[in-house]
Structures are given as structure tokens and as C-alpha cells.
PDB file of C-alpha atoms in Angstrom:
ATOM      1  CA  MET A 487      18.019   8.260 -14.692  1.00 85.00           C
ATOM      2  CA  LYS A 488      17.463   4.551 -14.105  1.00 93.00           C
ATOM      3  CA  LYS A 489      14.220   3.545 -12.453  1.00 95.00           C
ATOM      4  CA  GLU A 490      16.081   1.627  -9.738  1.00 95.00           C
ATOM      5  CA  ASP A 491      17.670   4.967  -8.758  1.00 96.00           C
ATOM      6  CA  ILE A 492      14.232   6.342  -7.902  1.00 98.00           C
ATOM      7  CA  TYR A 493      12.773   3.068  -6.576  1.00 98.00           C
ATOM      8  CA  LEU A 494      11.608   4.723  -3.362  1.00 98.00           C
ATOM      9  CA  ASP A 495       9.361   7.165  -5.206  1.00 98.00           C
ATOM     10  CA  ILE A 496       8.019   4.462  -7.544  1.00 98.00           C
ATOM     11  CA  ASN A 497       7.306   1.976  -4.770  1.00 98.00           C
ATOM     12  CA  ARG A 498       5.837   4.559  -2.404  1.00 98.00           C
ATOM     13  CA  LYS A 499       3.333   5.566  -5.083  1.00 98.00           C
ATOM     14  CA  ALA A 500       2.419   1.919  -5.684  1.00 97.00           C
ATOM     15  CA  TRP A 501       1.959   1.141  -1.993  1.00 98.00           C
ATOM     16  CA  ASN A 502      -0.104   4.285  -1.483  1.00 98.00           C
ATOM     17  CA  GLN A 503      -2.441   3.049  -4.233  1.00 97.00           C
ATOM     18  CA  ARG A 504      -2.507  -0.464  -2.804  1.00 97.00           C
ATOM     19  CA  THR A 505      -3.293   0.737   0.705  1.00 98.00           C
ATOM     20  CA  GLU A 506      -6.569   2.315  -0.363  1.00 95.00           C
ATOM     21  CA  VAL A 507      -7.706  -1.081  -1.670  1.00 97.00           C
ATOM     22  CA  HIS A 508      -6.143  -3.250   1.031  1.00 98.00           C
ATOM     23  CA  VAL A 509      -7.854  -1.693   4.027  1.00 98.00           C
ATOM     24  CA  ASP A 510     -11.277  -2.626   2.610  1.00 96.00           C
ATOM     25  CA  SER A 511     -10.313  -6.012   1.146  1.00 97.00           C
ATOM     26  CA  ASP A 512     -11.483  -9.435   2.262  1.00 97.00           C
ATOM     27  CA  PHE A 513      -7.813 -10.414   2.338  1.00 98.00           C
ATOM     28  CA  TYR A 514      -7.131  -8.174   5.344  1.00 98.00           C
ATOM     29  CA  ASP A 515     -10.603  -8.771   6.845  1.00 98.00           C
ATOM     30  CA  MET A 516     -10.797  -5.526   8.766  1.00 98.00           C
ATOM     31  CA  PRO A 517     -14.146  -6.291  10.486  1.00 98.00           C
ATOM     32  CA  ALA A 518     -12.704  -9.435  12.109  1.00 98.00           C
ATOM     33  CA  PHE A 519      -9.527  -7.574  13.079  1.00 98.00           C
ATOM     34  CA  VAL A 520     -11.467  -4.719  14.661  1.00 98.00           C
ATOM     35  CA  ASN A 521     -13.469  -7.301  16.624  1.00 98.00           C
ATOM     36  CA  GLY A 522     -10.307  -8.739  18.135  1.00 98.00           C
ATOM     37  CA  LYS A 523      -8.861 -11.264  15.680  1.00 98.00           C
ATOM     38  CA  SER A 524      -5.056 -11.276  15.573  1.00 98.00           C
ATOM     39  CA  SER A 525      -3.429 -10.819  12.169  1.00 98.00           C
ATOM     40  CA  LEU A 526      -0.382 -12.896  13.176  1.00 98.00           C
ATOM     41  CA  ASN A 527       0.310 -16.458  12.028  1.00 98.00           C
ATOM     42  CA  GLU A 528       1.538 -19.496  13.912  1.00 98.00           C
ATOM     43  CA  ILE A 529       4.904 -19.338  12.109  1.00 98.00           C
ATOM     44  CA  GLU A 530       5.918 -16.027  13.659  1.00 98.00           C
ATOM     45  CA  LEU A 531       4.007 -16.541  16.909  1.00 98.00           C
ATOM     46  CA  ALA A 532       6.095 -19.653  17.611  1.00 98.00           C
ATOM     47  CA  LEU A 533       9.270 -17.559  17.400  1.00 98.00           C
ATOM     48  CA  LEU A 534       7.911 -14.554  19.288  1.00 98.00           C
ATOM     49  CA  GLY A 535       6.639 -16.391  22.357  1.00 98.00           C
ATOM     50  CA  ASP A 536       5.392 -14.228  25.227  1.00 98.00           C
ATOM     51  CA  ILE A 537       6.007 -10.598  24.290  1.00 98.00           C
ATOM     52  CA  SER A 538       4.039  -8.981  27.110  1.00 98.00           C
ATOM     53  CA  GLY A 539       5.990  -5.996  28.408  1.00 98.00           C
ATOM     54  CA  LYS A 540       8.560  -6.240  25.615  1.00 98.00           C
ATOM     55  CA  THR A 541       9.465  -3.391  23.287  1.00 99.00           C
ATOM     56  CA  ILE A 542       9.120  -4.369  19.633  1.00 99.00           C
ATOM     57  CA  LEU A 543      10.003  -2.558  16.415  1.00 99.00           C
ATOM     58  CA  HIS A 544       8.123  -3.664  13.297  1.00 99.00           C
ATOM     59  CA  LEU A 545       9.908  -2.794  10.065  1.00 99.00           C
ATOM     60  CA  GLN A 546       7.814  -2.287   6.896  1.00 98.00           C
ATOM     61  CA  CYS A 547       4.524  -2.678   8.751  1.00 98.00           C
ATOM     62  CA  HIS A 548       2.106  -1.683   5.935  1.00 98.00           C
ATOM     63  CA  PHE A 549      -1.046  -0.276   7.587  1.00 98.00           C
ATOM     64  CA  GLY A 550      -0.293  -1.699  10.977  1.00 98.00           C
ATOM     65  CA  GLN A 551      -2.437  -4.758  11.681  1.00 98.00           C
ATOM     66  CA  ASP A 552       0.477  -6.895  12.910  1.00 98.00           C
ATOM     67  CA  THR A 553       1.933  -3.994  14.876  1.00 99.00           C
ATOM     68  CA  ILE A 554      -1.381  -3.394  16.610  1.00 98.00           C
ATOM     69  CA  SER A 555      -1.653  -7.145  17.238  1.00 98.00           C
ATOM     70  CA  PHE A 556       1.630  -6.867  19.161  1.00 98.00           C
ATOM     71  CA  SER A 557       0.113  -4.093  21.271  1.00 98.00           C
ATOM     72  CA  ARG A 558      -2.897  -6.284  21.969  1.00 98.00           C
ATOM     73  CA  MET A 559      -0.478  -8.986  23.179  1.00 98.00           C
ATOM     74  CA  GLY A 560       0.923  -6.567  25.744  1.00 98.00           C
ATOM     75  CA  ALA A 561       4.008  -5.343  23.912  1.00 98.00           C
ATOM     76  CA  VAL A 562       5.100  -1.729  23.520  1.00 98.00           C
ATOM     77  CA  ALA A 563       4.985  -1.644  19.726  1.00 99.00           C
ATOM     78  CA  THR A 564       6.391   0.717  17.096  1.00 99.00           C
ATOM     79  CA  GLY A 565       5.787   0.263  13.372  1.00 99.00           C
ATOM     80  CA  MET A 566       7.387   1.970  10.380  1.00 98.00           C
ATOM     81  CA  ASP A 567       6.611   1.993   6.678  1.00 98.00           C
ATOM     82  CA  LEU A 568       7.547   3.861   3.513  1.00 98.00           C
ATOM     83  CA  SER A 569       3.941   4.575   2.503  1.00 98.00           C
ATOM     84  CA  ASP A 570       2.478   7.739   3.997  1.00 98.00           C
ATOM     85  CA  LYS A 571      -1.044   6.501   3.175  1.00 98.00           C
ATOM     86  CA  ALA A 572      -0.372   3.235   5.023  1.00 98.00           C
ATOM     87  CA  ILE A 573       0.957   5.029   8.101  1.00 98.00           C
ATOM     88  CA  GLU A 574      -2.021   7.395   8.042  1.00 98.00           C
ATOM     89  CA  LYS A 575      -4.364   4.386   8.036  1.00 98.00           C
ATOM     90  CA  ALA A 576      -2.312   2.669  10.761  1.00 98.00           C
ATOM     91  CA  ARG A 577      -2.594   5.677  13.063  1.00 98.00           C
ATOM     92  CA  GLU A 578      -6.322   5.943  12.397  1.00 98.00           C
ATOM     93  CA  LEU A 579      -6.742   2.247  13.199  1.00 98.00           C
ATOM     94  CA  SER A 580      -4.726   2.488  16.413  1.00 98.00           C
ATOM     95  CA  ASP A 581      -6.793   5.468  17.561  1.00 98.00           C
ATOM     96  CA  ARG A 582     -10.019   3.662  16.677  1.00 98.00           C
ATOM     97  CA  LEU A 583      -9.013   0.609  18.706  1.00 98.00           C
ATOM     98  CA  GLY A 584      -7.552   2.595  21.599  1.00 98.00           C
ATOM     99  CA  THR A 585      -4.053   1.110  21.428  1.00 98.00           C
ATOM    100  CA  GLN A 586      -0.891   3.087  22.110  1.00 96.00           C
ATOM    101  CA  THR A 587       0.870   1.784  19.012  1.00 98.00           C
ATOM    102  CA  ARG A 588       3.373   4.248  17.544  1.00 98.00           C
ATOM    103  CA  PHE A 589       3.911   4.615  13.794  1.00 99.00           C
ATOM    104  CA  ILE A 590       6.705   6.290  11.820  1.00 98.00           C
ATOM    105  CA  CYS A 591       6.710   7.055   8.096  1.00 98.00           C
ATOM    106  CA  CYS A 592      10.105   6.773   6.415  1.00 98.00           C
ATOM    107  CA  ASP A 593      12.376   4.588   4.308  1.00 98.00           C
ATOM    108  CA  VAL A 594      13.722   1.659   6.343  1.00 98.00           C
ATOM    109  CA  TYR A 595      17.314   2.688   5.633  1.00 98.00           C
ATOM    110  CA  ASP A 596      16.579   6.182   6.956  1.00 98.00           C
ATOM    111  CA  LEU A 597      14.931   5.036  10.188  1.00 98.00           C
ATOM    112  CA  PRO A 598      18.007   5.767  12.382  1.00 98.00           C
ATOM    113  CA  ASN A 599      17.459   9.437  11.532  1.00 98.00           C
ATOM    114  CA  HIS A 600      13.878   9.269  12.842  1.00 98.00           C
ATOM    115  CA  LEU A 601      14.167   7.020  15.896  1.00 98.00           C
ATOM    116  CA  ASP A 602      16.761   6.941  18.682  1.00 98.00           C
ATOM    117  CA  GLU A 603      16.229   3.904  20.902  1.00 98.00           C
ATOM    118  CA  GLN A 604      16.810   0.159  21.037  1.00 98.00           C
ATOM    119  CA  PHE A 605      14.279  -2.652  21.322  1.00 99.00           C
ATOM    120  CA  ASP A 606      13.913  -6.110  22.820  1.00 99.00           C
ATOM    121  CA  ILE A 607      12.639  -7.431  19.474  1.00 99.00           C
ATOM    122  CA  VAL A 608      12.876  -6.294  15.857  1.00 99.00           C
ATOM    123  CA  PHE A 609      10.340  -7.922  13.552  1.00 99.00           C
ATOM    124  CA  THR A 610       9.542  -7.980   9.844  1.00 98.00           C
ATOM    125  CA  SER A 611       7.520 -10.374   7.736  1.00 98.00           C
ATOM    126  CA  TYR A 612       6.116 -11.546   4.391  1.00 98.00           C
ATOM    127  CA  GLY A 613       7.048  -9.550   1.327  1.00 98.00           C
ATOM    128  CA  THR A 614       9.417  -7.013   2.853  1.00 98.00           C
ATOM    129  CA  ILE A 615      13.044  -7.473   1.811  1.00 98.00           C
ATOM    130  CA  GLY A 616      12.226  -7.787  -1.888  1.00 98.00           C
ATOM    131  CA  TRP A 617      11.708  -4.013  -1.949  1.00 98.00           C
ATOM    132  CA  LEU A 618      15.238  -3.376  -0.667  1.00 98.00           C
ATOM    133  CA  PRO A 619      18.357  -3.305  -2.871  1.00 98.00           C
ATOM    134  CA  ASP A 620      20.986  -3.665  -0.121  1.00 98.00           C
ATOM    135  CA  LEU A 621      20.604  -6.376   2.534  1.00 98.00           C
ATOM    136  CA  ALA A 622      23.891  -5.528   4.231  1.00 98.00           C
ATOM    137  CA  LYS A 623      22.491  -2.061   4.937  1.00 98.00           C
ATOM    138  CA  TRP A 624      19.165  -3.584   6.020  1.00 98.00           C
ATOM    139  CA  ALA A 625      20.889  -5.940   8.459  1.00 98.00           C
ATOM    140  CA  GLY A 626      22.745  -2.937   9.836  1.00 98.00           C
ATOM    141  CA  VAL A 627      19.436  -1.245  10.613  1.00 98.00           C
ATOM    142  CA  VAL A 628      18.163  -4.400  12.338  1.00 99.00           C
ATOM    143  CA  SER A 629      21.297  -4.601  14.479  1.00 98.00           C
ATOM    144  CA  HIS A 630      21.266  -0.865  15.207  1.00 98.00           C
ATOM    145  CA  PHE A 631      17.834  -1.053  16.814  1.00 99.00           C
ATOM    146  CA  LEU A 632      18.356  -4.248  18.824  1.00 98.00           C
ATOM    147  CA  LYS A 633      19.477  -4.203  22.422  1.00 98.00           C
ATOM    148  CA  PRO A 634      22.403  -6.543  23.197  1.00 98.00           C
ATOM    149  CA  GLY A 635      20.745  -9.919  23.609  1.00 98.00           C
ATOM    150  CA  GLY A 636      17.702  -8.702  21.694  1.00 98.00           C
ATOM    151  CA  ARG A 637      15.944 -10.915  19.154  1.00 98.00           C
ATOM    152  CA  PHE A 638      15.304 -10.452  15.454  1.00 99.00           C
ATOM    153  CA  VAL A 639      12.221 -12.392  14.313  1.00 99.00           C
ATOM    154  CA  PHE A 640      11.743 -12.723  10.570  1.00 99.00           C
ATOM    155  CA  ALA A 641       9.258 -14.592   8.350  1.00 98.00           C
ATOM    156  CA  GLU A 642       9.419 -14.182   4.587  1.00 98.00           C
ATOM    157  CA  PHE A 643       8.324 -15.727   1.320  1.00 98.00           C
ATOM    158  CA  HIS A 644      10.952 -18.132   0.069  1.00 98.00           C
ATOM    159  CA  PRO A 645      13.185 -16.863  -2.779  1.00 98.00           C
ATOM    160  CA  VAL A 646      12.401 -20.027  -4.778  1.00 98.00           C
ATOM    161  CA  VAL A 647       8.812 -18.759  -5.171  1.00 98.00           C
ATOM    162  CA  TRP A 648      10.050 -15.502  -6.702  1.00 97.00           C
ATOM    163  CA  MET A 649      11.965 -17.364  -9.445  1.00 98.00           C
ATOM    164  CA  PHE A 650       8.765 -18.198 -11.324  1.00 97.00           C
ATOM    165  CA  ASP A 651       6.442 -16.187 -13.524  1.00 95.00           C
ATOM    166  CA  ASN A 652       3.087 -15.171 -12.035  1.00 93.00           C
ATOM    167  CA  ASN A 653       1.375 -18.349 -13.266  1.00 94.00           C
ATOM    168  CA  PHE A 654       4.193 -20.640 -12.060  1.00 96.00           C
ATOM    169  CA  GLU A 655       4.678 -22.077 -15.525  1.00 96.00           C
ATOM    170  CA  LYS A 656       8.364 -21.274 -16.033  1.00 96.00           C
ATOM    171  CA  VAL A 657      11.481 -20.030 -14.254  1.00 97.00           C
ATOM    172  CA  GLN A 658      11.672 -16.350 -15.138  1.00 96.00           C
ATOM    173  CA  TYR A 659      13.952 -14.727 -12.571  1.00 97.00           C
ATOM    174  CA  ASN A 660      17.353 -15.345 -11.020  1.00 97.00           C
ATOM    175  CA  TYR A 661      17.400 -16.984  -7.582  1.00 98.00           C
ATOM    176  CA  PHE A 662      20.367 -14.795  -6.708  1.00 98.00           C
ATOM    177  CA  LYS A 663      20.235 -11.024  -6.621  1.00 96.00           C
ATOM    178  CA  SER A 664      20.905  -9.511 -10.030  1.00 94.00           C
ATOM    179  CA  ASP A 665      19.465  -6.470 -11.791  1.00 95.00           C
ATOM    180  CA  ALA A 666      16.402  -4.760 -10.394  1.00 97.00           C
ATOM    181  CA  ILE A 667      13.084  -6.304 -11.438  1.00 97.00           C
ATOM    182  CA  ILE A 668      10.895  -3.561 -12.896  1.00 97.00           C
ATOM    183  CA  GLU A 669       7.312  -4.585 -13.553  1.00 95.00           C
ATOM    184  CA  THR A 670       3.890  -3.096 -14.112  1.00 96.00           C
ATOM    185  CA  GLU A 671       1.244  -4.826 -12.038  1.00 93.00           C
ATOM    186  CA  PHE A 672      -2.506  -4.801 -12.539  1.00 94.00           C
ATOM    187  CA  GLY A 673      -4.682  -5.263  -9.470  1.00 95.00           C
ATOM    188  CA  THR A 674      -3.034  -6.356  -6.227  1.00 96.00           C
ATOM    189  CA  TYR A 675      -2.470  -9.590  -4.321  1.00 96.00           C
ATOM    190  CA  ALA A 676      -5.261  -8.631  -1.940  1.00 96.00           C
ATOM    191  CA  ASP A 677      -7.749  -8.043  -4.771  1.00 95.00           C
ATOM    192  CA  VAL A 678      -6.732  -9.132  -8.264  1.00 94.00           C
ATOM    193  CA  THR A 679      -9.809  -7.421  -9.732  1.00 94.00           C
ATOM    194  CA  ALA A 680      -9.013  -4.001  -8.254  1.00 95.00           C
ATOM    195  CA  PRO A 681      -8.728  -1.252 -10.901  1.00 95.00           C
ATOM    196  CA  LEU A 682      -5.062  -0.581 -10.165  1.00 95.00           C
ATOM    197  CA  GLU A 683      -2.100  -0.249 -12.484  1.00 95.00           C
ATOM    198  CA  HIS A 684       1.262   0.553 -10.952  1.00 93.00           C
ATOM    199  CA  GLU A 685       4.946   0.130 -11.623  1.00 97.00           C
ATOM    200  CA  MET A 686       7.122  -1.513  -8.971  1.00 98.00           C
ATOM    201  CA  VAL A 687      10.855  -2.050  -8.470  1.00 98.00           C
ATOM    202  CA  SER A 688      12.115  -5.088  -6.548  1.00 98.00           C
ATOM    203  CA  TRP A 689      15.041  -7.449  -6.055  1.00 98.00           C
ATOM    204  CA  ASN A 690      15.384 -11.167  -5.331  1.00 98.00           C
ATOM    205  CA  HIS A 691      17.554 -12.177  -2.366  1.00 98.00           C
ATOM    206  CA  ALA A 692      18.954 -15.673  -1.861  1.00 98.00           C
ATOM    207  CA  LEU A 693      18.864 -17.275   1.583  1.00 98.00           C
ATOM    208  CA  SER A 694      22.653 -17.113   1.752  1.00 98.00           C
ATOM    209  CA  GLU A 695      22.530 -13.348   1.204  1.00 98.00           C
ATOM    210  CA  VAL A 696      20.069 -12.911   4.075  1.00 98.00           C
ATOM    211  CA  VAL A 697      21.954 -15.088   6.553  1.00 98.00           C
ATOM    212  CA  THR A 698      25.383 -13.706   5.669  1.00 98.00           C
ATOM    213  CA  ALA A 699      24.178 -10.105   6.032  1.00 98.00           C
ATOM    214  CA  LEU A 700      22.780 -10.762   9.512  1.00 98.00           C
ATOM    215  CA  ILE A 701      25.855 -12.668  10.738  1.00 98.00           C
ATOM    216  CA  ALA A 702      28.125  -9.889   9.483  1.00 98.00           C
ATOM    217  CA  ARG A 703      26.208  -7.423  11.663  1.00 98.00           C
ATOM    218  CA  GLY A 704      26.712  -9.409  14.846  1.00 98.00           C
ATOM    219  CA  LEU A 705      23.518 -11.465  14.864  1.00 98.00           C
ATOM    220  CA  GLU A 706      23.666 -15.130  15.795  1.00 98.00           C
ATOM    221  CA  ILE A 707      21.145 -17.399  14.076  1.00 98.00           C
ATOM    222  CA  HIS A 708      19.282 -19.462  16.691  1.00 98.00           C
ATOM    223  CA  SER A 709      16.450 -20.824  14.564  1.00 98.00           C
ATOM    224  CA  PHE A 710      15.844 -21.365  10.845  1.00 98.00           C
ATOM    225  CA  ASN A 711      12.849 -23.112   9.254  1.00 98.00           C
ATOM    226  CA  GLU A 712      11.385 -23.614   5.779  1.00 98.00           C
ATOM    227  CA  TYR A 713       7.728 -24.320   5.024  1.00 98.00           C
ATOM    228  CA  ASP A 714       5.999 -25.964   2.071  1.00 98.00           C
ATOM    229  CA  TYR A 715       2.996 -23.635   2.327  1.00 98.00           C
ATOM    230  CA  SER A 716       2.041 -19.979   2.636  1.00 98.00           C
ATOM    231  CA  PRO A 717      -0.255 -18.679   5.391  1.00 98.00           C
ATOM    232  CA  TYR A 718      -1.604 -16.223   2.818  1.00 98.00           C
ATOM    233  CA  ASN A 719      -3.551 -16.928  -0.368  1.00 97.00           C
ATOM    234  CA  CYS A 720      -1.629 -14.337  -2.367  1.00 97.00           C
ATOM    235  CA  PHE A 721      -0.370 -16.387  -5.316  1.00 97.00           C
ATOM    236  CA  SER A 722      -2.141 -17.684  -8.405  1.00 96.00           C
ATOM    237  CA  GLY A 723      -3.199 -21.311  -8.798  1.00 96.00           C
ATOM    238  CA  THR A 724      -3.313 -22.213  -5.114  1.00 97.00           C
ATOM    239  CA  GLU A 725      -5.340 -24.566  -2.963  1.00 98.00           C
ATOM    240  CA  GLU A 726      -6.080 -24.442   0.763  1.00 98.00           C
ATOM    241  CA  PHE A 727      -5.059 -27.936   1.867  1.00 98.00           C
ATOM    242  CA  GLU A 728      -5.545 -27.117   5.564  1.00 97.00           C
ATOM    243  CA  PRO A 729      -7.244 -24.103   7.156  1.00 97.00           C
ATOM    244  CA  GLY A 730      -5.001 -21.097   6.637  1.00 97.00           C
ATOM    245  CA  LYS A 731      -2.373 -23.029   4.655  1.00 98.00           C
ATOM    246  CA  PHE A 732      -2.032 -22.559   0.892  1.00 98.00           C
ATOM    247  CA  ARG A 733       0.067 -24.360  -1.718  1.00 98.00           C
ATOM    248  CA  ILE A 734       0.561 -23.882  -5.437  1.00 98.00           C
ATOM    249  CA  ILE A 735      -1.452 -26.741  -6.949  1.00 98.00           C
ATOM    250  CA  ARG A 736       1.033 -27.652  -9.679  1.00 96.00           C
ATOM    251  CA  PHE A 737       3.891 -27.923  -7.160  1.00 97.00           C
ATOM    252  CA  GLY A 738       2.098 -29.496  -4.194  1.00 97.00           C
ATOM    253  CA  ASN A 739       4.539 -29.833  -1.304  1.00 98.00           C
ATOM    254  CA  LYS A 740       7.605 -30.053  -3.547  1.00 98.00           C
ATOM    255  CA  VAL A 741       8.840 -26.456  -3.201  1.00 97.00           C
ATOM    256  CA  PRO A 742       9.442 -24.193  -0.193  1.00 98.00           C
ATOM    257  CA  MET A 743       7.111 -21.203   0.012  1.00 98.00           C
ATOM    258  CA  VAL A 744       8.076 -19.507   3.280  1.00 98.00           C
ATOM    259  CA  TYR A 745      11.035 -19.435   5.637  1.00 98.00           C
ATOM    260  CA  SER A 746      11.523 -18.040   9.106  1.00 98.00           C
ATOM    261  CA  LEU A 747      14.447 -17.303  11.371  1.00 98.00           C
ATOM    262  CA  MET A 748      15.231 -15.953  14.798  1.00 98.00           C
ATOM    263  CA  ALA A 749      18.580 -14.333  15.502  1.00 98.00           C
ATOM    264  CA  VAL A 750      20.062 -12.839  18.664  1.00 98.00           C
ATOM    265  CA  LYS A 751      22.327  -9.788  18.806  1.00 98.00           C
ATOM    266  CA  LYS A 752      25.619 -10.663  20.465  1.00 95.00           C
TER     267      LYS A 752
END
């Protein structure tokens, strides 16, 4: 059996291991979050606008900081993730903070079998679609859960970034989707010194693949932006050139690192 055929099991195990480290990492800064700091960035906040009273579904929410941030902004928020450890931590965090945030543990493709409602907003961000082999199916899930006229808000690392090796010294991977990328990673982006070793299965997705998949499912693109920085210091060889904005030193502002879009269901 090919490893990409059991990618869910492989990736769930990896994210369960990562979660145990992430919740206590400086990267996720849990003390500041518990004391009221939002985990959301200006990129996605600009597209979300006022979400008070809105229903919002957060796909691939990890251990729930962004989802709970939506609740704090007055939204009725639901988060889902593949990792049972992450969802366990998300529920614990919601209870600790007294929010009414709902969390569901399942594969994103299987969510229609676990949830039967539609939302004003569907959201996902930063390092999500690379774990999915089929974007047409993913876009179908997004459309399925949006009310007519509902908005899909999406921020993601740019596929150009994923072309390079970890040290950004050479082009190693195809910009366009090809075979599954099967790697063993040591540590984690939130703590490179963490004593973790895990296998992971992922895929690269070109911008054209993303946009075409959404349009084919009845979503109309209203906004699309590219950024020459990352709001997260999760790559090697970076510098913080402005507060909360990181670039790869050897590339400066010459390559895109993040993109965002907002689409409306017809």
C-alpha cells in the first residue's frame, strides 16, 4: 500500500505529536492568548470585517485559537480538525475561557457526514490545503457549507515558497501538483528543537488549481492578494523587517510568501 493511500493516518499521528508541543510553545504564546490577545492577523481580519452575530465555520482549525478568536469577536464559531489531540485541546481551551465555540474532529472531506447546516462564512488559513490531495473535493466542501451569498475567506502560504528546500537554497519541488511529497520531519515549525520525528504526506497546489476549483463550485472571486512576507516566523533564514512581518533574508521582497482571497457563493 502506498503511503499516500493512508495519508490521513500518517498525518493525524504527526499532528497529534505536534499538538502536544504547540500548545506550550512560544510560537502560539498561550499566556497572551488566554489574557485576551487575538491570534488573527491583519491579512485575514481585513477580509473578515465585522463578524459579530455571524456564523462561521473554520476548516482545519488545529487547536482552536483562531476559532476561539472568532467567538471573542462575537461570531457563532465552529472549528474542525483531523487531529483528535488538537480538538481535545481546543475544547479544553474553550471551556477554560468560557466561550461557546464548537469543535468537531474529522477529516475535512468527511465533514458533511458530521455537520448538517450552512454558514455565513467559511474560513481556513495558513498551511491547510497542502495536506489535501483533491482541491476539487475541498472546494465542494466549502461550497456545501456556505449559505447562498455566504463568504469564503482564505489565507495561505504561497505555493512559490513550497518549491524550495527547507534552507531555500534550491528549487526542490514542483510548483504544480504532482506526486505526493513524503517527508520525515524533525522538530516542528513552532519549536525546531522539539524532540519530535514524524513522517508527513503533503501536496503542492498552484494558484490556478485553487481558483479554478472554487469557481467550478459556484464561488465568485471578489478579492485576491499576494504578500511579500509571512505573518509567522515559521521558515528558516528569516528576518522580521517590521513587527509581525517576516521575510526570507536571501530573497528579501522578491518572492511572494502568502496570498489571500475572498469568494462569494452565488
